Amino acid sequence: RIARRDLPWRRSSDPYRIWLSETMLQQTRVETAIPYYERFLEAFPDLAALASADEEDVLRLWAGLGYYARARNLRRAAQAVVRDHGGRVPRSAEALAALPGVGPYTAGALRSIAFKEPAAIVDGNVRRVLARLFAHEQIADAEAWRLAGELVPERDPDLWNQALMELGATVCTP
């Protein structure tokens, strides 16, 4: 906790804010995502606001982040959560995976960071840390997920997963 970066989404346990940050951080550097994250939350402070937003307004705020399917899927997923889950982000891996744009990484991030459940996450940073930890030059996707799943602790899985990502982003760099 001492060495981690102070990032705006880490100051919240709100699943929507965590989901938004994880979606923005796909293929985007942290420094780039922060101002977009803050502007997006000003316009769409909660899941219901995003669900009812006009797609063009969402895309206008996303402009510059690229990969616009992320924004479209996030809005569609927000609509599904409002429609099918009473406006509450579901907790189960299956329900999360059924949402547009939510894959294993995002489901694991939401389950571990927002809901404090022992769920693995694997991104490029985590894959690199695991490869170095287990002395592999490269590590296959399935192997990385298997190892991450075995290592994630029952207690504080949110801190564990964020620490792995942080280690890969700031120390175990390419």
PDB file of N, CA and C in Angstrom, residues 69-152:
ATOM      1  N   ALA A  69     -15.075   0.885 -29.679  1.00  0.00           N
ATOM      2  CA  ALA A  69     -15.944  -0.234 -29.290  1.00  0.00           C
ATOM      3  C   ALA A  69     -15.990  -0.364 -27.776  1.00  0.00           C
ATOM      4  N   ARG A  70     -14.910   0.016 -27.088  1.00  0.00           N
ATOM      5  CA  ARG A  70     -14.905  -0.046 -25.622  1.00  0.00           C
ATOM      6  C   ARG A  70     -16.008   0.838 -25.052  1.00  0.00           C
ATOM      7  N   ALA A  71     -16.135   2.053 -25.566  1.00  0.00           N
ATOM      8  CA  ALA A  71     -17.151   2.994 -25.072  1.00  0.00           C
ATOM      9  C   ALA A  71     -18.552   2.507 -25.420  1.00  0.00           C
ATOM     10  N   ARG A  72     -18.727   2.022 -26.643  1.00  0.00           N
ATOM     11  CA  ARG A  72     -20.042   1.514 -27.046  1.00  0.00           C
ATOM     12  C   ARG A  72     -20.448   0.321 -26.178  1.00  0.00           C
ATOM     13  N   ASN A  73     -19.515  -0.598 -25.972  1.00  0.00           N
ATOM     14  CA  ASN A  73     -19.816  -1.778 -25.155  1.00  0.00           C
ATOM     15  C   ASN A  73     -20.077  -1.407 -23.709  1.00  0.00           C
ATOM     16  N   LEU A  74     -19.335  -0.456 -23.178  1.00  0.00           N
ATOM     17  CA  LEU A  74     -19.543  -0.033 -21.799  1.00  0.00           C
ATOM     18  C   LEU A  74     -20.953   0.525 -21.635  1.00  0.00           C
ATOM     19  N   ARG A  75     -21.377   1.347 -22.576  1.00  0.00           N
ATOM     20  CA  ARG A  75     -22.736   1.908 -22.519  1.00  0.00           C
ATOM     21  C   ARG A  75     -23.776   0.791 -22.651  1.00  0.00           C
ATOM     22  N   ARG A  76     -23.586  -0.114 -23.607  1.00  0.00           N
ATOM     23  CA  ARG A  76     -24.526  -1.231 -23.780  1.00  0.00           C
ATOM     24  C   ARG A  76     -24.562  -2.111 -22.529  1.00  0.00           C
ATOM     25  N   ALA A  77     -23.412  -2.334 -21.923  1.00  0.00           N
ATOM     26  CA  ALA A  77     -23.361  -3.136 -20.697  1.00  0.00           C
ATOM     27  C   ALA A  77     -24.064  -2.421 -19.550  1.00  0.00           C
ATOM     28  N   ALA A  78     -23.893  -1.103 -19.461  1.00  0.00           N
ATOM     29  CA  ALA A  78     -24.598  -0.334 -18.429  1.00  0.00           C
ATOM     30  C   ALA A  78     -26.106  -0.463 -18.615  1.00  0.00           C
ATOM     31  N   GLN A  79     -26.552  -0.421 -19.861  1.00  0.00           N
ATOM     32  CA  GLN A  79     -27.981  -0.594 -20.134  1.00  0.00           C
ATOM     33  C   GLN A  79     -28.449  -1.989 -19.704  1.00  0.00           C
ATOM     34  N   ALA A  80     -27.644  -3.000 -19.977  1.00  0.00           N
ATOM     35  CA  ALA A  80     -27.998  -4.364 -19.576  1.00  0.00           C
ATOM     36  C   ALA A  80     -28.044  -4.501 -18.057  1.00  0.00           C
ATOM     37  N   VAL A  81     -27.115  -3.855 -17.361  1.00  0.00           N
ATOM     38  CA  VAL A  81     -27.105  -3.924 -15.892  1.00  0.00           C
ATOM     39  C   VAL A  81     -28.357  -3.256 -15.330  1.00  0.00           C
ATOM     40  N   VAL A  82     -28.717  -2.117 -15.879  1.00  0.00           N
ATOM     41  CA  VAL A  82     -29.928  -1.433 -15.417  1.00  0.00           C
ATOM     42  C   VAL A  82     -31.161  -2.275 -15.725  1.00  0.00           C
ATOM     43  N   ARG A  83     -31.220  -2.814 -16.925  1.00  0.00           N
ATOM     44  CA  ARG A  83     -32.385  -3.587 -17.370  1.00  0.00           C
ATOM     45  C   ARG A  83     -32.491  -4.946 -16.670  1.00  0.00           C
ATOM     46  N   ASP A  84     -31.377  -5.662 -16.588  1.00  0.00           N
ATOM     47  CA  ASP A  84     -31.416  -7.060 -16.155  1.00  0.00           C
ATOM     48  C   ASP A  84     -30.974  -7.310 -14.711  1.00  0.00           C
ATOM     49  N   HIS A  85     -30.309  -6.328 -14.100  1.00  0.00           N
ATOM     50  CA  HIS A  85     -29.755  -6.546 -12.756  1.00  0.00           C
ATOM     51  C   HIS A  85     -30.142  -5.439 -11.776  1.00  0.00           C
ATOM     52  N   GLY A  86     -31.212  -4.736 -12.085  1.00  0.00           N
ATOM     53  CA  GLY A  86     -31.693  -3.704 -11.170  1.00  0.00           C
ATOM     54  C   GLY A  86     -30.696  -2.581 -10.937  1.00  0.00           C
ATOM     55  N   GLY A  87     -29.796  -2.361 -11.885  1.00  0.00           N
ATOM     56  CA  GLY A  87     -28.829  -1.274 -11.765  1.00  0.00           C
ATOM     57  C   GLY A  87     -27.607  -1.603 -10.928  1.00  0.00           C
ATOM     58  N   ARG A  88     -27.504  -2.836 -10.475  1.00  0.00           N
ATOM     59  CA  ARG A  88     -26.356  -3.256  -9.659  1.00  0.00           C
ATOM     60  C   ARG A  88     -25.448  -4.154 -10.485  1.00  0.00           C
ATOM     61  N   VAL A  89     -24.173  -3.838 -10.521  1.00  0.00           N
ATOM     62  CA  VAL A  89     -23.218  -4.655 -11.263  1.00  0.00           C
ATOM     63  C   VAL A  89     -23.235  -6.063 -10.676  1.00  0.00           C
ATOM     64  N   PRO A  90     -23.451  -7.075 -11.516  1.00  0.00           N
ATOM     65  CA  PRO A  90     -23.497  -8.440 -10.982  1.00  0.00           C
ATOM     66  C   PRO A  90     -22.130  -8.889 -10.476  1.00  0.00           C
ATOM     67  N   ARG A  91     -22.153  -9.831  -9.556  1.00  0.00           N
ATOM     68  CA  ARG A  91     -20.919 -10.311  -8.936  1.00  0.00           C
ATOM     69  C   ARG A  91     -20.374 -11.584  -9.561  1.00  0.00           C
ATOM     70  N   SER A  92     -21.216 -12.388 -10.145  1.00  0.00           N
ATOM     71  CA  SER A  92     -20.755 -13.686 -10.629  1.00  0.00           C
ATOM     72  C   SER A  92     -19.976 -13.545 -11.935  1.00  0.00           C
ATOM     73  N   ALA A  93     -19.015 -14.427 -12.110  1.00  0.00           N
ATOM     74  CA  ALA A  93     -18.207 -14.428 -13.333  1.00  0.00           C
ATOM     75  C   ALA A  93     -19.093 -14.649 -14.551  1.00  0.00           C
ATOM     76  N   GLU A  94     -20.085 -15.514 -14.441  1.00  0.00           N
ATOM     77  CA  GLU A  94     -20.960 -15.820 -15.564  1.00  0.00           C
ATOM     78  C   GLU A  94     -21.793 -14.610 -15.958  1.00  0.00           C
ATOM     79  N   ALA A  95     -22.382 -13.943 -14.987  1.00  0.00           N
ATOM     80  CA  ALA A  95     -23.215 -12.767 -15.281  1.00  0.00           C
ATOM     81  C   ALA A  95     -22.361 -11.632 -15.848  1.00  0.00           C
ATOM     82  N   LEU A  96     -21.167 -11.464 -15.311  1.00  0.00           N
ATOM     83  CA  LEU A  96     -20.279 -10.427 -15.838  1.00  0.00           C
ATOM     84  C   LEU A  96     -19.870 -10.742 -17.272  1.00  0.00           C
ATOM     85  N   ALA A  97     -19.527 -11.994 -17.532  1.00  0.00           N
ATOM     86  CA  ALA A  97     -19.083 -12.398 -18.870  1.00  0.00           C
ATOM     87  C   ALA A  97     -20.187 -12.235 -19.910  1.00  0.00           C
ATOM     88  N   ALA A  98     -21.422 -12.227 -19.483  1.00  0.00           N
ATOM     89  CA  ALA A  98     -22.542 -12.063 -20.408  1.00  0.00           C
ATOM     90  C   ALA A  98     -22.742 -10.612 -20.835  1.00  0.00           C
ATOM     91  N   LEU A  99     -22.074  -9.685 -20.178  1.00  0.00           N
ATOM     92  CA  LEU A  99     -22.221  -8.271 -20.507  1.00  0.00           C
ATOM     93  C   LEU A  99     -21.341  -7.905 -21.706  1.00  0.00           C
ATOM     94  N   PRO A 100     -21.829  -7.027 -22.574  1.00  0.00           N
ATOM     95  CA  PRO A 100     -21.042  -6.623 -23.741  1.00  0.00           C
ATOM     96  C   PRO A 100     -19.680  -6.054 -23.338  1.00  0.00           C
ATOM     97  N   GLY A 101     -18.635  -6.567 -23.968  1.00  0.00           N
ATOM     98  CA  GLY A 101     -17.293  -6.041 -23.757  1.00  0.00           C
ATOM     99  C   GLY A 101     -16.581  -6.543 -22.519  1.00  0.00           C
ATOM    100  N   VAL A 102     -17.225  -7.388 -21.726  1.00  0.00           N
ATOM    101  CA  VAL A 102     -16.600  -7.880 -20.500  1.00  0.00           C
ATOM    102  C   VAL A 102     -16.004  -9.261 -20.765  1.00  0.00           C
ATOM    103  N   GLY A 103     -14.679  -9.318 -20.738  1.00  0.00           N
ATOM    104  CA  GLY A 103     -13.979 -10.577 -20.902  1.00  0.00           C
ATOM    105  C   GLY A 103     -13.422 -11.040 -19.568  1.00  0.00           C
ATOM    106  N   PRO A 104     -12.574 -12.058 -19.604  1.00  0.00           N
ATOM    107  CA  PRO A 104     -12.019 -12.613 -18.362  1.00  0.00           C
ATOM    108  C   PRO A 104     -11.254 -11.580 -17.522  1.00  0.00           C
ATOM    109  N   TYR A 105     -10.491 -10.694 -18.169  1.00  0.00           N
ATOM    110  CA  TYR A 105      -9.737  -9.701 -17.404  1.00  0.00           C
ATOM    111  C   TYR A 105     -10.677  -8.754 -16.655  1.00  0.00           C
ATOM    112  N   THR A 106     -11.628  -8.166 -17.369  1.00  0.00           N
ATOM    113  CA  THR A 106     -12.526  -7.203 -16.728  1.00  0.00           C
ATOM    114  C   THR A 106     -13.363  -7.878 -15.650  1.00  0.00           C
ATOM    115  N   ALA A 107     -13.840  -9.086 -15.917  1.00  0.00           N
ATOM    116  CA  ALA A 107     -14.619  -9.812 -14.905  1.00  0.00           C
ATOM    117  C   ALA A 107     -13.761 -10.061 -13.671  1.00  0.00           C
ATOM    118  N   GLY A 108     -12.517 -10.486 -13.871  1.00  0.00           N
ATOM    119  CA  GLY A 108     -11.630 -10.717 -12.736  1.00  0.00           C
ATOM    120  C   GLY A 108     -11.312  -9.442 -11.975  1.00  0.00           C
ATOM    121  N   ALA A 109     -11.115  -8.354 -12.697  1.00  0.00           N
ATOM    122  CA  ALA A 109     -10.838  -7.077 -12.039  1.00  0.00           C
ATOM    123  C   ALA A 109     -12.028  -6.628 -11.197  1.00  0.00           C
ATOM    124  N   LEU A 110     -13.208  -6.723 -11.763  1.00  0.00           N
ATOM    125  CA  LEU A 110     -14.396  -6.332 -10.994  1.00  0.00           C
ATOM    126  C   LEU A 110     -14.595  -7.229  -9.787  1.00  0.00           C
ATOM    127  N   ARG A 111     -14.468  -8.528  -9.984  1.00  0.00           N
ATOM    128  CA  ARG A 111     -14.683  -9.449  -8.868  1.00  0.00           C
ATOM    129  C   ARG A 111     -13.648  -9.227  -7.767  1.00  0.00           C
ATOM    130  N   SER A 112     -12.388  -9.019  -8.127  1.00  0.00           N
ATOM    131  CA  SER A 112     -11.356  -8.893  -7.095  1.00  0.00           C
ATOM    132  C   SER A 112     -11.286  -7.486  -6.514  1.00  0.00           C
ATOM    133  N   ILE A 113     -11.328  -6.465  -7.346  1.00  0.00           N
ATOM    134  CA  ILE A 113     -11.128  -5.097  -6.859  1.00  0.00           C
ATOM    135  C   ILE A 113     -12.408  -4.521  -6.263  1.00  0.00           C
ATOM    136  N   ALA A 114     -13.526  -4.677  -6.955  1.00  0.00           N
ATOM    137  CA  ALA A 114     -14.775  -4.098  -6.464  1.00  0.00           C
ATOM    138  C   ALA A 114     -15.444  -4.951  -5.393  1.00  0.00           C
ATOM    139  N   PHE A 115     -15.395  -6.290  -5.574  1.00  0.00           N
ATOM    140  CA  PHE A 115     -16.137  -7.169  -4.679  1.00  0.00           C
ATOM    141  C   PHE A 115     -15.254  -7.962  -3.718  1.00  0.00           C
ATOM    142  N   LYS A 116     -13.940  -7.775  -3.808  1.00  0.00           N
ATOM    143  CA  LYS A 116     -12.972  -8.420  -2.894  1.00  0.00           C
ATOM    144  C   LYS A 116     -13.065  -9.945  -2.931  1.00  0.00           C
ATOM    145  N   GLU A 117     -13.347 -10.496  -4.109  1.00  0.00           N
ATOM    146  CA  GLU A 117     -13.405 -11.942  -4.288  1.00  0.00           C
ATOM    147  C   GLU A 117     -12.091 -12.426  -4.900  1.00  0.00           C
ATOM    148  N   PRO A 118     -11.633 -13.612  -4.542  1.00  0.00           N
ATOM    149  CA  PRO A 118     -10.359 -14.116  -5.077  1.00  0.00           C
ATOM    150  C   PRO A 118     -10.486 -14.530  -6.543  1.00  0.00           C
ATOM    151  N   ALA A 119     -10.346 -13.569  -7.415  1.00  0.00           N
ATOM    152  CA  ALA A 119     -10.437 -13.805  -8.857  1.00  0.00           C
ATOM    153  C   ALA A 119      -9.142 -13.328  -9.501  1.00  0.00           C
ATOM    154  N   ALA A 120      -8.653 -14.114 -10.426  1.00  0.00           N
ATOM    155  CA  ALA A 120      -7.407 -13.779 -11.107  1.00  0.00           C
ATOM    156  C   ALA A 120      -7.634 -12.724 -12.178  1.00  0.00           C
ATOM    157  N   ILE A 121      -6.584 -11.987 -12.455  1.00  0.00           N
ATOM    158  CA  ILE A 121      -6.555 -11.088 -13.604  1.00  0.00           C
ATOM    159  C   ILE A 121      -5.207 -11.274 -14.293  1.00  0.00           C
ATOM    160  N   VAL A 122      -5.232 -11.197 -15.607  1.00  0.00           N
ATOM    161  CA  VAL A 122      -3.989 -11.281 -16.366  1.00  0.00           C
ATOM    162  C   VAL A 122      -4.032 -10.238 -17.468  1.00  0.00           C
ATOM    163  N   ASP A 123      -3.109  -9.289 -17.389  1.00  0.00           N
ATOM    164  CA  ASP A 123      -2.885  -8.347 -18.472  1.00  0.00           C
ATOM    165  C   ASP A 123      -1.412  -8.455 -18.844  1.00  0.00           C
ATOM    166  N   GLY A 124      -0.946  -7.597 -19.703  1.00  0.00           N
ATOM    167  CA  GLY A 124       0.451  -7.669 -20.112  1.00  0.00           C
ATOM    168  C   GLY A 124       1.421  -7.515 -18.966  1.00  0.00           C
ATOM    169  N   ASN A 125       1.102  -6.640 -18.023  1.00  0.00           N
ATOM    170  CA  ASN A 125       1.982  -6.423 -16.874  1.00  0.00           C
ATOM    171  C   ASN A 125       2.038  -7.664 -15.978  1.00  0.00           C
ATOM    172  N   VAL A 126       0.882  -8.235 -15.698  1.00  0.00           N
ATOM    173  CA  VAL A 126       0.825  -9.434 -14.846  1.00  0.00           C
ATOM    174  C   VAL A 126       1.528 -10.598 -15.543  1.00  0.00           C
ATOM    175  N   ARG A 127       1.299 -10.747 -16.841  1.00  0.00           N
ATOM    176  CA  ARG A 127       1.941 -11.829 -17.595  1.00  0.00           C
ATOM    177  C   ARG A 127       3.465 -11.704 -17.496  1.00  0.00           C
ATOM    178  N   ARG A 128       3.980 -10.488 -17.620  1.00  0.00           N
ATOM    179  CA  ARG A 128       5.423 -10.263 -17.544  1.00  0.00           C
ATOM    180  C   ARG A 128       5.958 -10.606 -16.152  1.00  0.00           C
ATOM    181  N   VAL A 129       5.257 -10.201 -15.099  1.00  0.00           N
ATOM    182  CA  VAL A 129       5.684 -10.511 -13.730  1.00  0.00           C
ATOM    183  C   VAL A 129       5.689 -12.024 -13.517  1.00  0.00           C
ATOM    184  N   LEU A 130       4.643 -12.703 -13.961  1.00  0.00           N
ATOM    185  CA  LEU A 130       4.574 -14.160 -13.791  1.00  0.00           C
ATOM    186  C   LEU A 130       5.676 -14.860 -14.576  1.00  0.00           C
ATOM    187  N   ALA A 131       5.948 -14.405 -15.781  1.00  0.00           N
ATOM    188  CA  ALA A 131       7.012 -15.010 -16.587  1.00  0.00           C
ATOM    189  C   ALA A 131       8.353 -14.876 -15.872  1.00  0.00           C
ATOM    190  N   ARG A 132       8.614 -13.724 -15.304  1.00  0.00           N
ATOM    191  CA  ARG A 132       9.886 -13.528 -14.600  1.00  0.00           C
ATOM    192  C   ARG A 132       9.926 -14.300 -13.290  1.00  0.00           C
ATOM    193  N   LEU A 133       8.815 -14.326 -12.590  1.00  0.00           N
ATOM    194  CA  LEU A 133       8.748 -15.048 -11.322  1.00  0.00           C
ATOM    195  C   LEU A 133       9.020 -16.537 -11.523  1.00  0.00           C
ATOM    196  N   PHE A 134       8.487 -17.093 -12.609  1.00  0.00           N
ATOM    197  CA  PHE A 134       8.644 -18.516 -12.870  1.00  0.00           C
ATOM    198  C   PHE A 134       9.723 -18.811 -13.905  1.00  0.00           C
ATOM    199  N   ALA A 135      10.550 -17.818 -14.205  1.00  0.00           N
ATOM    200  CA  ALA A 135      11.717 -17.964 -15.090  1.00  0.00           C
ATOM    201  C   ALA A 135      11.354 -18.512 -16.466  1.00  0.00           C
ATOM    202  N   HIS A 136      10.275 -17.975 -17.026  1.00  0.00           N
ATOM    203  CA  HIS A 136       9.887 -18.302 -18.396  1.00  0.00           C
ATOM    204  C   HIS A 136      10.256 -17.112 -19.277  1.00  0.00           C
ATOM    205  N   GLU A 137      10.795 -17.394 -20.452  1.00  0.00           N
ATOM    206  CA  GLU A 137      11.063 -16.290 -21.370  1.00  0.00           C
ATOM    207  C   GLU A 137       9.755 -15.655 -21.818  1.00  0.00           C
ATOM    208  N   GLN A 138       8.800 -16.505 -22.150  1.00  0.00           N
ATOM    209  CA  GLN A 138       7.446 -16.073 -22.474  1.00  0.00           C
ATOM    210  C   GLN A 138       6.493 -17.027 -21.780  1.00  0.00           C
ATOM    211  N   ILE A 139       5.282 -16.561 -21.577  1.00  0.00           N
ATOM    212  CA  ILE A 139       4.309 -17.406 -20.891  1.00  0.00           C
ATOM    213  C   ILE A 139       3.008 -17.392 -21.697  1.00  0.00           C
ATOM    214  N   ALA A 140       2.505 -18.566 -21.981  1.00  0.00           N
ATOM    215  CA  ALA A 140       1.267 -18.688 -22.756  1.00  0.00           C
ATOM    216  C   ALA A 140       0.089 -18.175 -21.942  1.00  0.00           C
ATOM    217  N   ASP A 141      -0.920 -17.724 -22.647  1.00  0.00           N
ATOM    218  CA  ASP A 141      -2.096 -17.155 -22.017  1.00  0.00           C
ATOM    219  C   ASP A 141      -2.719 -18.111 -21.000  1.00  0.00           C
ATOM    220  N   ALA A 142      -2.955 -19.337 -21.403  1.00  0.00           N
ATOM    221  CA  ALA A 142      -3.596 -20.310 -20.501  1.00  0.00           C
ATOM    222  C   ALA A 142      -2.750 -20.553 -19.257  1.00  0.00           C
ATOM    223  N   GLU A 143      -1.441 -20.628 -19.438  1.00  0.00           N
ATOM    224  CA  GLU A 143      -0.533 -20.840 -18.296  1.00  0.00           C
ATOM    225  C   GLU A 143      -0.542 -19.625 -17.367  1.00  0.00           C
ATOM    226  N   ALA A 144      -0.561 -18.439 -17.938  1.00  0.00           N
ATOM    227  CA  ALA A 144      -0.603 -17.225 -17.113  1.00  0.00           C
ATOM    228  C   ALA A 144      -1.880 -17.188 -16.273  1.00  0.00           C
ATOM    229  N   TRP A 145      -3.008 -17.509 -16.892  1.00  0.00           N
ATOM    230  CA  TRP A 145      -4.269 -17.521 -16.145  1.00  0.00           C
ATOM    231  C   TRP A 145      -4.263 -18.603 -15.064  1.00  0.00           C
ATOM    232  N   ARG A 146      -3.699 -19.766 -15.374  1.00  0.00           N
ATOM    233  CA  ARG A 146      -3.629 -20.842 -14.386  1.00  0.00           C
ATOM    234  C   ARG A 146      -2.797 -20.401 -13.187  1.00  0.00           C
ATOM    235  N   LEU A 147      -1.607 -19.860 -13.449  1.00  0.00           N
ATOM    236  CA  LEU A 147      -0.732 -19.407 -12.360  1.00  0.00           C
ATOM    237  C   LEU A 147      -1.373 -18.287 -11.562  1.00  0.00           C
ATOM    238  N   ALA A 148      -1.949 -17.314 -12.253  1.00  0.00           N
ATOM    239  CA  ALA A 148      -2.592 -16.194 -11.551  1.00  0.00           C
ATOM    240  C   ALA A 148      -3.722 -16.706 -10.662  1.00  0.00           C
ATOM    241  N   GLY A 149      -4.473 -17.680 -11.168  1.00  0.00           N
ATOM    242  CA  GLY A 149      -5.566 -18.251 -10.384  1.00  0.00           C
ATOM    243  C   GLY A 149      -5.084 -18.987  -9.147  1.00  0.00           C
ATOM    244  N   GLU A 150      -3.944 -19.664  -9.268  1.00  0.00           N
ATOM    245  CA  GLU A 150      -3.382 -20.375  -8.121  1.00  0.00           C
ATOM    246  C   GLU A 150      -2.807 -19.416  -7.081  1.00  0.00           C
ATOM    247  N   LEU A 151      -2.305 -18.290  -7.527  1.00  0.00           N
ATOM    248  CA  LEU A 151      -1.619 -17.367  -6.627  1.00  0.00           C
ATOM    249  C   LEU A 151      -2.532 -16.366  -5.927  1.00  0.00           C
ATOM    250  N   VAL A 152      -3.657 -16.032  -6.524  1.00  0.00           N
ATOM    251  CA  VAL A 152      -4.501 -14.990  -5.939  1.00  0.00           C
ATOM    252  C   VAL A 152      -4.982 -15.442  -4.554  1.00  0.00           C
TER     253      VAL A 152
END
